[in-house]
Short mmCIF file of C-alpha atoms in Angstrom, two decimals:
data_model
loop_
_atom_site.label_atom_id
_atom_site.label_comp_id
_atom_site.label_asym_id
_atom_site.label_seq_id
_atom_site.Cartn_x
_atom_site.Cartn_y
_atom_site.Cartn_z
CA MET D 126 0.00 0.00 0.00
CA SER D 127 1.48 3.36 -1.02
CA ALA D 128 1.13 6.59 0.97
CA ARG D 129 -1.24 7.92 -1.72
CA ASP D 130 -3.71 5.12 -1.01
CA ASP D 131 -4.24 6.65 2.43
CA GLU D 132 -5.32 9.96 0.92
CA ARG D 133 -8.99 10.69 0.67
CA ILE D 134 -10.47 10.96 -2.81
CA ASP D 135 -12.59 14.06 -3.31
CA LEU D 136 -16.04 12.72 -4.12
CA SER D 137 -17.91 15.89 -3.17
CA ALA D 138 -19.12 16.38 -6.77
CA LEU D 139 -21.42 13.40 -6.18
CA GLY D 140 -23.28 15.32 -3.50
CA GLY D 141 -23.51 13.80 -0.03
CA PRO D 142 -26.61 13.39 2.10
CA ASP D 143 -28.28 16.78 2.49
CA PRO D 144 -30.07 17.26 5.87
CA LEU D 145 -32.92 19.20 4.26
CA ARG D 146 -33.42 16.54 1.60
CA ALA D 147 -33.22 13.89 4.35
CA ASP D 148 -36.11 15.60 6.16
CA ALA D 149 -38.15 15.65 2.95
CA VAL D 150 -37.48 11.99 2.14
CA ILE D 151 -38.32 10.84 5.68
CA ALA D 152 -41.45 13.00 5.76
CA LYS D 153 -42.68 11.49 2.47
CA ALA D 154 -41.98 7.97 3.71
CA MET D 155 -43.81 8.67 6.98
CA THR D 156 -46.81 10.07 5.08
CA ARG D 157 -46.98 6.86 3.05
CA ILE D 158 -46.59 4.79 6.22
CA GLY D 159 -49.34 6.79 7.95
CA SER D 160 -51.80 6.03 5.18
CA ALA D 161 -50.90 2.32 5.12
CA SER D 162 -51.95 -0.44 7.50
CA PRO D 163 -50.25 -0.88 10.90
CA VAL D 164 -47.24 -3.15 11.40
CA ARG D 165 -48.03 -6.79 10.68
CA GLU D 166 -46.30 -9.61 12.44
CA PRO D 167 -44.78 -12.38 10.34
CA LEU D 168 -47.04 -15.34 9.49
CA VAL D 169 -45.25 -17.70 11.88
CA ALA D 170 -45.74 -15.30 14.80
CA GLU D 171 -49.43 -14.88 13.95
CA LEU D 172 -49.91 -18.66 13.78
CA ALA D 173 -48.08 -19.11 17.09
CA ARG D 174 -50.45 -16.60 18.70
CA TRP D 175 -53.58 -18.33 17.39
CA TRP D 176 -52.73 -22.01 17.82
CA ARG D 177 -54.34 -22.47 21.26
CA PRO D 178 -57.75 -20.92 20.44
CA GLY D 179 -57.59 -22.69 17.06
CA LEU D 180 -57.00 -26.05 18.74
CA ALA D 181 -59.85 -25.48 21.23
CA ALA D 182 -62.26 -24.60 18.40
CA ALA D 183 -61.19 -27.69 16.44
CA VAL D 184 -61.87 -29.95 19.47
CA ILE D 185 -65.35 -28.43 19.96
CA PHE D 186 -66.24 -28.82 16.28
CA PHE D 187 -65.00 -32.41 16.27
CA ALA D 188 -67.10 -33.32 19.33
CA LEU D 189 -70.21 -31.67 17.84
CA GLY D 190 -69.63 -33.47 14.56
CA MET D 191 -69.39 -36.82 16.32
CA LEU D 192 -72.65 -36.17 18.19
CA LEU D 193 -74.53 -35.16 15.05
CA ALA D 194 -73.16 -38.01 12.97
CA ARG D 195 -74.25 -40.71 15.47
CA PRO D 196 -77.16 -42.77 13.92
CA ARG D 197 -80.49 -42.28 15.63
CA PRO D 198 -83.00 -45.18 15.63
CA ALA D 199 -86.03 -44.66 13.41
CA ALA D 200 -89.51 -44.71 15.03
CA GLU D 201 -90.64 -47.96 13.35
CA ASP D 202 -87.49 -49.72 14.61
CA ILE D 203 -88.61 -49.15 18.16
CA VAL D 204 -91.60 -51.41 17.66
CA SER D 205 -90.17 -54.89 17.26
CA ALA D 206 -91.40 -57.43 14.70
CA GLU D 207 -92.36 -59.66 17.57
CA ALA D 208 -94.81 -57.09 18.94
CA MET D 209 -96.34 -56.63 15.50
CA VAL D 210 -96.93 -60.36 15.05
CA LEU D 211 -98.51 -60.49 18.54
CA GLU D 212 -100.79 -57.63 17.62
CA TRP D 213 -101.85 -59.33 14.38
CA ALA D 214 -102.58 -62.58 16.22
CA GLU D 215 -104.73 -60.84 18.82
CA SER D 216 -106.68 -58.84 16.27
CA GLY D 217 -107.08 -61.75 13.82
CA HIS D 218 -105.47 -59.66 11.10
CA VAL D 219 -103.82 -61.55 8.30
CA PRO D 220 -100.75 -59.55 7.22
CA SER D 221 -100.14 -58.93 3.57
CA ASN D 222 -96.79 -59.72 1.95
CA GLY D 223 -95.92 -56.03 1.98
CA GLU D 224 -96.64 -55.75 5.72
CA LEU D 225 -94.52 -58.77 6.48
CA LEU D 226 -91.66 -57.45 4.39
CA ALA D 227 -91.79 -54.02 6.02
CA THR D 228 -91.96 -55.48 9.50
CA PHE D 229 -89.08 -57.90 9.16
CA ARG D 230 -86.88 -55.56 7.14
CA GLY D 231 -87.37 -52.92 9.83
CA ASP D 232 -86.52 -55.50 12.47
CA ARG D 233 -83.19 -56.24 10.84
CA ARG D 234 -82.19 -52.55 10.61
CA MET O 130 -36.92 -0.36 18.25
CA GLY O 131 -39.39 -2.13 20.54
CA GLN O 132 -41.79 0.81 20.34
CA ALA O 133 -41.50 0.91 16.56
CA ARG O 134 -42.32 -2.81 16.39
CA ARG O 135 -45.44 -2.18 18.43
CA GLY O 136 -46.60 0.25 15.73
CA ASP O 137 -45.20 3.53 17.06
CA ALA O 138 -44.55 5.51 13.87
CA ALA O 139 -42.75 8.33 15.73
CA ALA O 140 -40.23 5.85 17.15
CA PHE O 141 -39.68 4.44 13.64
CA GLU O 142 -39.11 7.95 12.30
CA LEU O 143 -36.34 8.45 14.87
CA LEU O 144 -34.69 5.23 13.66
CA LEU O 145 -34.88 6.47 10.07
CA ARG O 146 -33.26 9.78 11.01
CA ARG O 147 -30.44 7.91 12.73
CA HIS O 148 -29.76 5.74 9.69
CA PHE O 149 -30.69 8.02 6.79
CA ARG O 150 -27.12 9.00 5.84
CA ALA O 151 -25.97 5.39 5.67
CA GLY O 152 -29.06 4.44 3.69
CA TYR O 153 -28.55 7.29 1.25
CA LEU O 154 -24.89 6.35 0.66
CA VAL O 155 -25.77 2.69 0.09
CA ALA O 156 -28.40 3.78 -2.44
CA MET O 157 -25.87 6.15 -4.06
CA ALA O 158 -23.51 3.21 -4.49
CA GLN O 159 -26.11 1.73 -6.87
CA LEU O 160 -27.63 4.81 -8.50
CA ASP O 161 -26.05 7.79 -10.27
CA GLU O 162 -28.58 10.50 -9.51
CA PRO O 163 -29.17 11.84 -5.98
CA ALA O 164 -32.91 12.05 -6.73
CA ASP O 165 -32.96 8.34 -7.58
CA ALA O 166 -31.08 7.51 -4.37
CA GLU O 167 -33.63 9.52 -2.40
CA ASP O 168 -36.55 7.76 -4.08
CA ALA O 169 -34.97 4.38 -3.38
CA CYS O 170 -34.53 5.36 0.28
CA GLN O 171 -38.16 6.44 0.53
CA ASP O 172 -39.43 3.16 -0.96
CA ALA O 173 -37.07 1.15 1.23
CA PHE O 174 -38.22 2.94 4.40
CA VAL O 175 -41.85 2.11 3.65
CA LYS O 176 -40.90 -1.53 2.98
CA ALA O 177 -38.91 -1.63 6.24
CA TRP O 178 -41.99 -0.47 8.17
CA ASP O 179 -44.10 -3.19 6.55
CA GLN O 180 -41.49 -5.85 7.33
CA LEU O 181 -40.45 -4.61 10.78
CA GLY O 182 -41.69 -7.82 12.41
CA GLN O 183 -39.07 -9.72 10.40
CA CYS O 184 -36.13 -7.83 11.94
CA ARG O 185 -34.89 -10.62 14.23
CA GLU O 186 -32.02 -8.72 15.82
CA PRO O 187 -33.24 -5.29 16.92
CA ALA O 188 -29.68 -4.36 17.94
CA ARG O 189 -28.68 -4.68 14.28
CA PHE O 190 -31.56 -2.69 12.88
CA GLY O 191 -29.16 -0.45 10.91
CA ALA O 192 -27.61 -3.34 8.99
CA TRP O 193 -31.08 -4.84 8.38
CA LEU O 194 -32.39 -1.53 7.04
CA LEU O 195 -29.38 -1.15 4.73
CA ARG O 196 -30.05 -4.58 3.22
CA ILE O 197 -33.55 -3.40 2.30
CA VAL O 198 -32.19 -0.11 0.91
CA ARG O 199 -29.55 -2.00 -1.13
CA ASN O 200 -32.13 -4.37 -2.66
CA THR O 201 -34.52 -1.54 -3.43
CA ALA O 202 -31.76 0.54 -5.03
CA GLN O 203 -30.62 -2.45 -7.14
CA ASN O 204 -34.18 -2.96 -8.38
CA ARG O 205 -34.46 0.73 -9.21
CA ARG O 206 -31.13 0.64 -11.04
CA ASP O 207 -32.31 -2.31 -13.15
CA TYR O 208 -35.58 -0.53 -13.90
CA LEU O 209 -33.73 2.66 -14.91
CA ARG O 210 -31.41 0.68 -17.17
CA VAL O 211 -34.40 -0.59 -19.10
CA ARG O 212 -35.78 2.93 -19.42
CA HIS O 213 -32.39 4.41 -20.28
CA THR O 214 -32.89 4.07 -24.03
CA GLU O 215 -36.00 6.24 -24.02
CA PRO O 216 -35.50 9.81 -25.36
CA LEU O 217 -35.11 12.78 -23.00
CA ASP O 218 -38.39 14.44 -22.13
CA GLU O 219 -38.95 18.21 -22.44
CA ASP O 220 -38.19 18.95 -18.76
CA THR O 221 -34.88 17.15 -18.73
CA ALA O 222 -33.78 18.75 -21.97
CA GLY O 223 -34.78 22.18 -20.64
CA TYR O 224 -32.83 21.60 -17.45
CA ALA O 225 -29.72 20.75 -19.45
CA LYS O 226 -30.07 23.88 -21.59
CA GLY O 227 -30.66 26.18 -18.60
CA SER O 228 -27.75 24.89 -16.51
CA SER O 229 -24.74 27.12 -15.91
CA ASP O 230 -21.22 26.14 -17.00
CA ARG O 231 -20.31 25.47 -13.37
CA ASP O 232 -23.28 23.12 -13.00
CA LEU O 233 -22.30 21.36 -16.19
CA ASP O 234 -18.68 20.99 -15.03
CA ARG O 235 -19.90 19.57 -11.76
CA ARG O 236 -22.27 17.21 -13.52
CA GLU O 237 -19.48 16.16 -15.85
CA LEU O 238 -17.17 15.50 -12.91
CA ALA O 239 -19.96 13.63 -11.13
CA GLY O 240 -20.46 11.58 -14.28
CA THR O 241 -16.74 10.77 -14.42
CA LEU O 242 -16.75 9.77 -10.75
CA HIS O 243 -19.85 7.61 -11.22
CA ALA O 244 -18.27 5.90 -14.21
CA ALA O 245 -15.13 5.22 -12.17
CA LEU O 246 -17.18 4.02 -9.18
CA ALA O 247 -19.13 1.70 -11.45
CA THR O 248 -15.96 -0.29 -12.08
CA LEU O 249 -15.67 -1.13 -8.36
CA ARG O 250 -17.34 -4.00 -6.61
CA PRO O 251 -20.61 -2.98 -4.87
CA LEU O 252 -19.15 -3.35 -1.37
CA GLN O 253 -16.07 -1.31 -2.33
CA ARG O 254 -18.36 1.46 -3.63
CA GLU O 255 -20.28 1.53 -0.37
CA VAL O 256 -17.11 1.66 1.72
CA VAL O 257 -15.46 4.41 -0.33
CA LEU O 258 -18.62 6.53 -0.36
CA MET O 259 -19.14 6.19 3.37
CA HIS O 260 -15.51 6.92 4.15
CA ASP O 261 -14.42 9.48 1.57
CA LEU O 262 -17.71 11.24 0.88
CA ASP O 263 -19.18 11.24 4.37
CA ASN O 264 -16.20 10.71 6.72
CA TRP O 265 -17.42 7.55 8.43
CA PRO O 266 -14.98 5.69 10.71
CA HIS O 267 -14.16 2.10 9.75
CA ALA O 268 -15.73 0.73 12.94
CA ARG O 269 -19.13 2.16 11.99
CA ILE O 270 -18.81 1.12 8.33
CA ALA O 271 -17.92 -2.41 9.40
CA GLU O 272 -20.90 -2.61 11.76
CA LEU O 273 -23.44 -1.39 9.21
CA LEU O 274 -22.11 -3.34 6.24
CA GLU O 275 -21.63 -6.46 8.37
CA ILE O 276 -17.95 -6.86 7.58
CA SER O 277 -14.78 -6.66 9.68
CA GLU O 278 -12.86 -3.42 10.16
CA VAL O 279 -9.88 -5.03 8.46
CA LEU O 280 -11.96 -5.80 5.40
CA SER O 281 -13.39 -2.28 5.40
CA ARG O 282 -9.83 -0.83 5.30
CA ARG O 283 -8.86 -3.27 2.61
CA HIS O 284 -11.86 -2.37 0.43
CA LEU O 285 -11.13 1.32 0.87
CA SER O 286 -7.49 0.94 -0.09
CA ASP O 287 -8.31 -1.19 -3.16
CA ALA O 288 -11.10 1.15 -4.21
CA ARG O 289 -8.91 4.25 -3.93
CA LYS O 290 -6.12 2.63 -5.92
CA GLN O 291 -8.52 1.64 -8.69
CA LEU O 292 -10.31 5.00 -8.71
CA ARG O 293 -7.07 6.98 -8.88
CA ALA O 294 -5.84 4.92 -11.81
CA LEU O 295 -9.11 5.38 -13.69
CA LEU O 296 -9.38 9.09 -12.95
CA ARG O 297 -5.76 9.63 -14.01
CA GLU O 298 -6.49 7.78 -17.24
CA ARG O 299 -9.57 9.84 -17.97
CA THR O 300 -7.81 13.11 -17.15
CA SER O 301 -4.97 12.32 -19.56
CA GLU O 302 -7.52 11.33 -22.23
CA GLY O 303 -9.25 14.68 -21.69
CA ASP O 304 -5.93 16.58 -21.98
CA ARG O 305 -5.10 14.85 -25.28
CA SER O 306 -8.49 15.73 -26.79
#
């Protein structure tokens, strides 16, 4: 390294940072910032904040879904085929093929 | 920094004031015109506000901000290169006609310096601008550019050597013509 390499090069013709221009640039940026939305956290941080309530909601929905999806017995299933036959015997009613089919199919359900 | 992250715009403005000079010089290392460097800074500051939650090391906010300024200035430089072939508009032509000889000399010198700076590596340009144009100490340059002080001195020395050689060459070309 020569002694000349230690000498400063005059770059003033390029124009350095001007305090007045700095104020103007910062003011314009702040105006744009003021009209924009507030600071947003990164996606990971947002997810981290919402995972507990999200998990609780998922558990509730799952439990409700299980309750609603459970098969409920139909009304005709409650009356057994045996009771129907007993009723027919007592009343002297001779069941048609259709009645027999409906009764015993319902019994198997 | 903590206040700024919580959405305090006034606190963010203070941070910008503290780092404006460095930001401007980093933008100048990419762009020839001061007005372009200022526009790049403005855009970068707005981006920095939007991305403030991503600044993982608040103690190194300055270096983080400069990375955003550098990227924004590079994008602007690429955009301007594409537009460069378009003809001068009326205003620009009028400005050139109305300029005094002194302004023109200064612009010519600035053009020569920019051409010489363009031959340097980007990091060398940033170091030489911070040190020789704005008198920054190596410790501060090293901190903001995320390099060692030794490397900062080395870049400055190399940059000066290269700039002197180029400027000498151009001066002698000018004398001959």
